[in-house]
Amino acid sequence: MRRHVQAALLLLTGSAVLHISVLSQVYLRYVKEGLRPFLVASAVLLLLLGVVGAVRDGLPFAPRRTAGEETDDERTADEHQHAHGHGRGHGHGHDSGPRVAWLLFLPVLALLLYAPPALGSYTAARETDNAVARVSEFDPLPEADPAPLALSGFIARVQQDRDRSLAGRTVLMTGFVTPAKDRAGTWYLTRLVVSCCAADSRSLRVRVHGAPAPPADTWVTVTGTWHPGGGGALGTATAPVAIDARTVRRVAEPVNPYQDTTPLLP
């Protein structure tokens, strides 16, 4: 890869990062919202480096040379080769990098033309986290049903709320569908949450009973009541994290799929 092509790669990479972090919110599929300023700064730096390289090397075309004229790189390569007792015929092409470097264009073009989707059921099915923060005191639920809850809030109330605020209450939650391979007739309402980026994601899952499973990765809003079977009592650590579904409604994927927020009532 010649130097003017390297400059083009820097410009494309900077443009791609700027596109997903400023001109759209696609970056939320890969990192948390607080990292946006760092992405923008990185994109600007890459663009500046690309511009410097373009001005230096004559982008989009390499500078023309007259017959017999050598570039600085070739003169440096000749001096290096002569210093080690090698002739010109044994040069290693110091003005270009390894051919594998061309593969760097693939992820850049992917971001510009078709950004990969956020993580989904394939990742969630291979995780068994469901770990939520310890809650010392729970706020009262809204008086009217259904009570909207984030998945983390539902899990915490099921296994930590000694006052059993979920007893007899209808709740409303939003997430995507993950198939349950261990028990027929059920599936998981799922959220993936991240601390930094998609690489450190962990899953929050609520088993759904009483409703046919929509296709995997479909975003849905589920209303229903806590499912008591197959575990400890409500408000204990062994209580099953499950719901008897009354309604299942398809919804659009949220802008930030990794943010476990309380859904809005329809």
mmCIF file of C-alpha atoms in Angstrom:
data_model
loop_
_atom_site.group_PDB
_atom_site.id
_atom_site.type_symbol
_atom_site.label_atom_id
_atom_site.label_comp_id
_atom_site.label_asym_id
_atom_site.label_seq_id
_atom_site.Cartn_x
_atom_site.Cartn_y
_atom_site.Cartn_z
ATOM 1 C CA MET A 1 0.000 0.000 0.000
ATOM 2 C CA ARG A 2 1.611 3.222 -1.190
ATOM 3 C CA ARG A 3 1.682 6.331 0.919
ATOM 4 C CA HIS A 4 -0.990 8.226 -1.021
ATOM 5 C CA VAL A 5 -3.315 5.243 -0.553
ATOM 6 C CA GLN A 6 -2.535 5.269 3.174
ATOM 7 C CA ALA A 7 -3.619 8.910 3.243
ATOM 8 C CA ALA A 8 -6.867 7.935 1.518
ATOM 9 C CA LEU A 9 -7.439 5.226 4.137
ATOM 10 C CA LEU A 10 -6.975 7.761 6.954
ATOM 11 C CA LEU A 11 -9.476 10.111 5.301
ATOM 12 C CA LEU A 12 -12.023 7.339 4.806
ATOM 13 C CA THR A 13 -11.618 6.067 8.367
ATOM 14 C CA GLY A 14 -12.031 9.535 9.822
ATOM 15 C CA SER A 15 -15.094 10.134 7.642
ATOM 16 C CA ALA A 16 -16.642 6.812 8.699
ATOM 17 C CA VAL A 17 -16.162 7.479 12.418
ATOM 18 C CA LEU A 18 -17.489 11.020 11.997
ATOM 19 C CA HIS A 19 -20.496 9.683 10.091
ATOM 20 C CA ILE A 20 -21.573 7.250 12.839
ATOM 21 C CA SER A 21 -20.862 9.611 15.743
ATOM 22 C CA VAL A 22 -21.992 13.041 14.482
ATOM 23 C CA LEU A 23 -24.245 12.616 11.448
ATOM 24 C CA SER A 24 -26.094 9.668 12.998
ATOM 25 C CA GLN A 25 -26.397 7.738 16.238
ATOM 26 C CA VAL A 26 -25.121 4.433 14.864
ATOM 27 C CA TYR A 27 -22.192 4.577 17.296
ATOM 28 C CA LEU A 28 -24.622 3.611 20.071
ATOM 29 C CA ARG A 29 -24.609 0.092 18.619
ATOM 30 C CA TYR A 30 -20.964 -0.277 19.608
ATOM 31 C CA VAL A 31 -20.111 1.999 22.550
ATOM 32 C CA LYS A 32 -21.929 3.801 25.344
ATOM 33 C CA GLU A 33 -23.179 7.339 24.872
ATOM 34 C CA GLY A 34 -20.488 8.949 27.045
ATOM 35 C CA LEU A 35 -17.735 7.944 24.595
ATOM 36 C CA ARG A 36 -19.087 10.098 21.771
ATOM 37 C CA PRO A 37 -16.654 13.028 22.356
ATOM 38 C CA PHE A 38 -13.703 10.651 22.137
ATOM 39 C CA LEU A 39 -14.979 9.216 18.863
ATOM 40 C CA VAL A 40 -15.383 12.698 17.406
ATOM 41 C CA ALA A 41 -11.882 13.699 18.553
ATOM 42 C CA SER A 42 -10.419 10.521 17.034
ATOM 43 C CA ALA A 43 -12.234 11.161 13.748
ATOM 44 C CA VAL A 44 -10.948 14.742 13.546
ATOM 45 C CA LEU A 45 -7.391 13.579 14.260
ATOM 46 C CA LEU A 46 -7.588 10.923 11.534
ATOM 47 C CA LEU A 47 -8.918 13.474 9.055
ATOM 48 C CA LEU A 48 -6.107 15.899 9.877
ATOM 49 C CA LEU A 49 -3.492 13.184 9.433
ATOM 50 C CA GLY A 50 -5.121 12.182 6.151
ATOM 51 C CA VAL A 51 -5.096 15.766 4.881
ATOM 52 C CA VAL A 52 -1.424 16.170 5.807
ATOM 53 C CA GLY A 53 -0.610 12.943 3.981
ATOM 54 C CA ALA A 54 -2.683 13.978 0.967
ATOM 55 C CA VAL A 55 -0.930 17.345 0.659
ATOM 56 C CA ARG A 56 2.454 15.688 1.053
ATOM 57 C CA ASP A 57 1.892 12.856 -1.408
ATOM 58 C CA GLY A 58 -0.401 14.443 -3.972
ATOM 59 C CA LEU A 59 -3.695 12.686 -3.296
ATOM 60 C CA PRO A 60 -5.571 11.390 -5.243
ATOM 61 C CA PHE A 61 -2.626 10.650 -7.525
ATOM 62 C CA ALA A 62 0.969 10.011 -6.661
ATOM 63 C CA PRO A 63 3.297 12.822 -7.810
ATOM 64 C CA ARG A 64 4.566 12.312 -11.343
ATOM 65 C CA ARG A 65 8.254 11.724 -11.779
ATOM 66 C CA THR A 66 10.528 12.311 -14.715
ATOM 67 C CA ALA A 67 12.550 9.436 -16.062
ATOM 68 C CA GLY A 68 15.321 8.435 -13.705
ATOM 69 C CA GLU A 69 14.021 10.562 -10.851
ATOM 70 C CA GLU A 70 13.940 8.876 -7.447
ATOM 71 C CA THR A 71 11.601 9.573 -4.571
ATOM 72 C CA ASP A 72 12.887 10.287 -1.081
ATOM 73 C CA ASP A 73 11.731 6.822 -0.036
ATOM 74 C CA GLU A 74 13.672 5.172 -2.860
ATOM 75 C CA ARG A 75 16.823 7.155 -2.078
ATOM 76 C CA THR A 76 16.506 6.165 1.576
ATOM 77 C CA ALA A 77 15.962 2.551 0.568
ATOM 78 C CA ASP A 78 19.050 2.636 -1.700
ATOM 79 C CA GLU A 79 21.198 4.057 1.098
ATOM 80 C CA HIS A 80 19.907 1.398 3.459
ATOM 81 C CA GLN A 81 20.565 -1.385 0.949
ATOM 82 C CA HIS A 82 24.057 -0.164 0.063
ATOM 83 C CA ALA A 83 24.882 0.110 3.750
ATOM 84 C CA HIS A 84 24.099 -3.588 4.086
ATOM 85 C CA GLY A 85 25.871 -4.595 0.895
ATOM 86 C CA HIS A 86 22.764 -5.174 -1.238
ATOM 87 C CA GLY A 87 22.095 -3.933 -4.731
ATOM 88 C CA ARG A 88 18.960 -2.258 -5.998
ATOM 89 C CA GLY A 89 17.619 -5.543 -7.266
ATOM 90 C CA HIS A 90 17.143 -6.805 -3.717
ATOM 91 C CA GLY A 91 14.991 -3.915 -2.482
ATOM 92 C CA HIS A 92 12.011 -4.521 -0.273
ATOM 93 C CA GLY A 93 9.726 -1.714 -1.472
ATOM 94 C CA HIS A 94 10.101 0.597 1.514
ATOM 95 C CA ASP A 95 7.531 2.980 0.012
ATOM 96 C CA SER A 96 4.707 0.499 0.467
ATOM 97 C CA GLY A 97 3.323 -1.600 3.283
ATOM 98 C CA PRO A 98 2.235 -5.245 3.288
ATOM 99 C CA ARG A 99 -0.596 -6.225 0.961
ATOM 100 C CA VAL A 100 -2.702 -7.384 3.917
ATOM 101 C CA ALA A 101 -3.088 -3.710 4.839
ATOM 102 C CA TRP A 102 -5.667 -3.426 2.049
ATOM 103 C CA LEU A 103 -8.039 -5.400 4.295
ATOM 104 C CA LEU A 104 -8.303 -2.306 6.496
ATOM 105 C CA PHE A 105 -10.599 -0.837 3.865
ATOM 106 C CA LEU A 106 -13.258 -3.495 4.586
ATOM 107 C CA PRO A 107 -14.391 -2.315 8.065
ATOM 108 C CA VAL A 108 -14.207 1.304 6.918
ATOM 109 C CA LEU A 109 -16.457 0.659 3.930
ATOM 110 C CA ALA A 110 -18.784 -1.361 6.166
ATOM 111 C CA LEU A 111 -19.278 1.641 8.465
ATOM 112 C CA LEU A 112 -19.900 3.941 5.503
ATOM 113 C CA LEU A 113 -22.181 1.665 3.466
ATOM 114 C CA TYR A 114 -23.767 -0.805 5.894
ATOM 115 C CA ALA A 115 -23.094 -0.443 9.602
ATOM 116 C CA PRO A 116 -23.219 -3.796 11.449
ATOM 117 C CA PRO A 117 -26.258 -4.112 13.752
ATOM 118 C CA ALA A 118 -26.167 -4.105 17.542
ATOM 119 C CA LEU A 119 -25.644 -7.341 19.433
ATOM 120 C CA GLY A 120 -28.746 -9.466 19.835
ATOM 121 C CA SER A 121 -30.105 -12.876 20.734
ATOM 122 C CA TYR A 122 -27.035 -14.790 19.540
ATOM 123 C CA THR A 123 -24.953 -13.060 22.208
ATOM 124 C CA ALA A 124 -27.658 -13.068 24.882
ATOM 125 C CA ALA A 125 -28.273 -16.812 24.514
ATOM 126 C CA ARG A 126 -24.667 -17.478 25.482
ATOM 127 C CA GLU A 127 -24.729 -15.393 28.647
ATOM 128 C CA THR A 128 -26.359 -16.131 32.004
ATOM 129 C CA ASP A 129 -25.721 -12.917 33.910
ATOM 130 C CA ASN A 130 -28.988 -11.377 35.157
ATOM 131 C CA ALA A 131 -26.876 -9.656 37.806
ATOM 132 C CA VAL A 132 -28.424 -6.398 39.001
ATOM 133 C CA ALA A 133 -27.344 -3.923 41.638
ATOM 134 C CA ARG A 134 -28.460 -4.421 45.216
ATOM 135 C CA VAL A 135 -31.403 -2.167 46.050
ATOM 136 C CA SER A 136 -31.878 -1.151 49.680
ATOM 137 C CA GLU A 137 -35.280 0.495 49.219
ATOM 138 C CA PHE A 138 -37.754 0.360 46.328
ATOM 139 C CA ASP A 139 -39.874 3.258 45.170
ATOM 140 C CA PRO A 140 -43.633 2.636 45.135
ATOM 141 C CA LEU A 141 -45.032 1.366 41.851
ATOM 142 C CA PRO A 142 -47.571 3.517 39.998
ATOM 143 C CA GLU A 143 -51.089 2.876 41.210
ATOM 144 C CA ALA A 144 -52.512 2.107 37.763
ATOM 145 C CA ASP A 145 -51.765 -1.060 35.810
ATOM 146 C CA PRO A 146 -49.734 -1.808 33.835
ATOM 147 C CA ALA A 147 -46.741 -0.460 35.763
ATOM 148 C CA PRO A 148 -43.820 0.236 33.374
ATOM 149 C CA LEU A 149 -40.522 -1.278 34.500
ATOM 150 C CA ALA A 150 -37.039 -1.677 33.121
ATOM 151 C CA LEU A 151 -35.895 -5.303 33.028
ATOM 152 C CA SER A 152 -33.320 -4.600 35.734
ATOM 153 C CA GLY A 153 -36.057 -3.104 37.926
ATOM 154 C CA PHE A 154 -38.289 -6.134 37.453
ATOM 155 C CA ILE A 155 -35.458 -8.561 38.253
ATOM 156 C CA ALA A 156 -34.520 -6.596 41.378
ATOM 157 C CA ARG A 157 -38.097 -6.502 42.663
ATOM 158 C CA VAL A 158 -38.622 -10.211 42.007
ATOM 159 C CA GLN A 159 -35.539 -11.293 43.947
ATOM 160 C CA GLN A 160 -34.934 -8.494 46.453
ATOM 161 C CA ASP A 161 -38.201 -6.737 47.362
ATOM 162 C CA ARG A 162 -39.312 -8.192 50.706
ATOM 163 C CA ASP A 163 -42.525 -6.151 50.504
ATOM 164 C CA ARG A 164 -43.510 -8.106 47.376
ATOM 165 C CA SER A 165 -44.662 -5.044 45.467
ATOM 166 C CA LEU A 166 -45.136 -7.148 42.314
ATOM 167 C CA ALA A 167 -47.730 -9.455 43.887
ATOM 168 C CA GLY A 168 -50.896 -9.221 41.822
ATOM 169 C CA ARG A 169 -49.571 -6.349 39.692
ATOM 170 C CA THR A 170 -49.461 -6.134 35.919
ATOM 171 C CA VAL A 171 -46.207 -4.776 34.553
ATOM 172 C CA LEU A 172 -45.038 -3.549 31.153
ATOM 173 C CA MET A 173 -41.503 -4.150 29.848
ATOM 174 C CA THR A 174 -39.647 -3.782 26.552
ATOM 175 C CA GLY A 175 -36.810 -5.847 25.115
ATOM 176 C CA PHE A 176 -35.871 -8.155 22.260
ATOM 177 C CA VAL A 177 -36.719 -11.817 21.823
ATOM 178 C CA THR A 178 -34.210 -14.544 22.653
ATOM 179 C CA PRO A 179 -35.303 -18.159 22.086
ATOM 180 C CA ALA A 180 -35.271 -20.438 25.144
ATOM 181 C CA LYS A 181 -33.806 -23.788 24.173
ATOM 182 C CA ASP A 182 -34.028 -25.312 27.647
ATOM 183 C CA ARG A 183 -37.819 -25.198 28.037
ATOM 184 C CA ALA A 184 -40.404 -25.572 25.280
ATOM 185 C CA GLY A 185 -43.181 -23.023 25.060
ATOM 186 C CA THR A 186 -41.176 -20.206 26.638
ATOM 187 C CA TRP A 187 -38.783 -17.507 25.456
ATOM 188 C CA TYR A 188 -36.836 -14.620 26.926
ATOM 189 C CA LEU A 189 -37.490 -10.908 26.931
ATOM 190 C CA THR A 190 -33.942 -9.597 26.827
ATOM 191 C CA ARG A 191 -31.785 -6.535 27.149
ATOM 192 C CA LEU A 192 -28.024 -6.231 26.709
ATOM 193 C CA VAL A 193 -26.335 -3.526 28.770
ATOM 194 C CA VAL A 194 -22.749 -2.308 28.475
ATOM 195 C CA SER A 195 -20.274 -0.627 30.787
ATOM 196 C CA CYS A 196 -18.021 0.684 28.020
ATOM 197 C CA CYS A 197 -18.620 -0.991 24.672
ATOM 198 C CA ALA A 198 -20.333 -3.977 23.082
ATOM 199 C CA ALA A 199 -17.388 -6.205 23.969
ATOM 200 C CA ASP A 200 -18.256 -6.090 27.708
ATOM 201 C CA SER A 201 -22.010 -6.546 27.316
ATOM 202 C CA ARG A 202 -24.052 -8.501 29.850
ATOM 203 C CA SER A 203 -27.594 -9.756 29.503
ATOM 204 C CA LEU A 204 -30.800 -9.178 31.438
ATOM 205 C CA ARG A 205 -33.413 -11.841 30.717
ATOM 206 C CA VAL A 206 -36.983 -12.457 31.812
ATOM 207 C CA ARG A 207 -38.576 -15.776 30.861
ATOM 208 C CA VAL A 208 -41.956 -15.316 29.156
ATOM 209 C CA HIS A 209 -44.776 -17.841 29.594
ATOM 210 C CA GLY A 210 -48.168 -18.033 27.918
ATOM 211 C CA ALA A 211 -47.390 -16.388 24.568
ATOM 212 C CA PRO A 212 -45.919 -17.759 21.319
ATOM 213 C CA ALA A 213 -42.391 -16.602 20.646
ATOM 214 C CA PRO A 214 -41.956 -13.917 17.975
ATOM 215 C CA PRO A 215 -38.909 -14.253 15.693
ATOM 216 C CA ALA A 216 -35.535 -13.920 17.396
ATOM 217 C CA ASP A 217 -34.227 -10.343 17.798
ATOM 218 C CA THR A 218 -37.715 -8.854 17.398
ATOM 219 C CA TRP A 219 -38.249 -5.916 19.748
ATOM 220 C CA VAL A 220 -41.476 -6.268 21.709
ATOM 221 C CA THR A 221 -43.359 -4.775 24.635
ATOM 222 C CA VAL A 222 -44.826 -7.380 26.999
ATOM 223 C CA THR A 223 -47.510 -6.864 29.635
ATOM 224 C CA GLY A 224 -48.203 -9.505 32.256
ATOM 225 C CA THR A 225 -47.828 -10.646 35.842
ATOM 226 C CA TRP A 226 -45.024 -12.364 37.727
ATOM 227 C CA HIS A 227 -44.890 -16.111 37.074
ATOM 228 C CA PRO A 228 -44.523 -17.933 40.422
ATOM 229 C CA GLY A 229 -43.753 -21.507 39.319
ATOM 230 C CA GLY A 230 -40.450 -23.368 39.566
ATOM 231 C CA GLY A 231 -38.553 -21.463 42.246
ATOM 232 C CA GLY A 232 -38.619 -19.642 45.551
ATOM 233 C CA ALA A 233 -41.102 -17.148 46.889
ATOM 234 C CA LEU A 234 -41.435 -13.647 45.495
ATOM 235 C CA GLY A 235 -38.876 -11.322 47.077
ATOM 236 C CA THR A 236 -36.229 -14.025 47.609
ATOM 237 C CA ALA A 237 -32.996 -14.678 45.729
ATOM 238 C CA THR A 238 -34.336 -17.940 44.269
ATOM 239 C CA ALA A 239 -37.600 -16.484 42.931
ATOM 240 C CA PRO A 240 -37.997 -17.211 39.213
ATOM 241 C CA VAL A 241 -37.412 -14.238 36.936
ATOM 242 C CA ALA A 242 -40.432 -14.900 34.737
ATOM 243 C CA ILE A 243 -43.703 -13.381 33.583
ATOM 244 C CA ASP A 244 -47.087 -14.697 32.464
ATOM 245 C CA ALA A 245 -47.702 -12.665 29.333
ATOM 246 C CA ARG A 246 -51.071 -11.120 28.606
ATOM 247 C CA THR A 247 -50.113 -9.104 25.541
ATOM 248 C CA VAL A 248 -47.066 -9.029 23.280
ATOM 249 C CA ARG A 249 -46.749 -6.060 20.928
ATOM 250 C CA ARG A 250 -44.012 -5.442 18.384
ATOM 251 C CA VAL A 251 -42.160 -2.139 18.686
ATOM 252 C CA ALA A 252 -39.292 -0.416 16.900
ATOM 253 C CA GLU A 253 -35.743 -0.954 18.075
ATOM 254 C CA PRO A 254 -34.717 1.924 20.370
ATOM 255 C CA VAL A 255 -32.010 4.352 19.298
ATOM 256 C CA ASN A 256 -29.807 3.158 22.156
ATOM 257 C CA PRO A 257 -30.342 -0.623 22.336
ATOM 258 C CA TYR A 258 -27.950 -1.033 25.290
ATOM 259 C CA GLN A 259 -29.800 1.311 27.642
ATOM 260 C CA ASP A 260 -32.186 -0.523 29.970
ATOM 261 C CA THR A 261 -34.770 2.218 30.379
ATOM 262 C CA THR A 262 -38.321 2.205 31.712
ATOM 263 C CA PRO A 263 -40.681 1.986 28.706
ATOM 264 C CA LEU A 264 -43.288 4.625 28.006
ATOM 265 C CA LEU A 265 -46.923 3.687 28.268
ATOM 266 C CA PRO A 266 -48.648 3.431 24.856
#
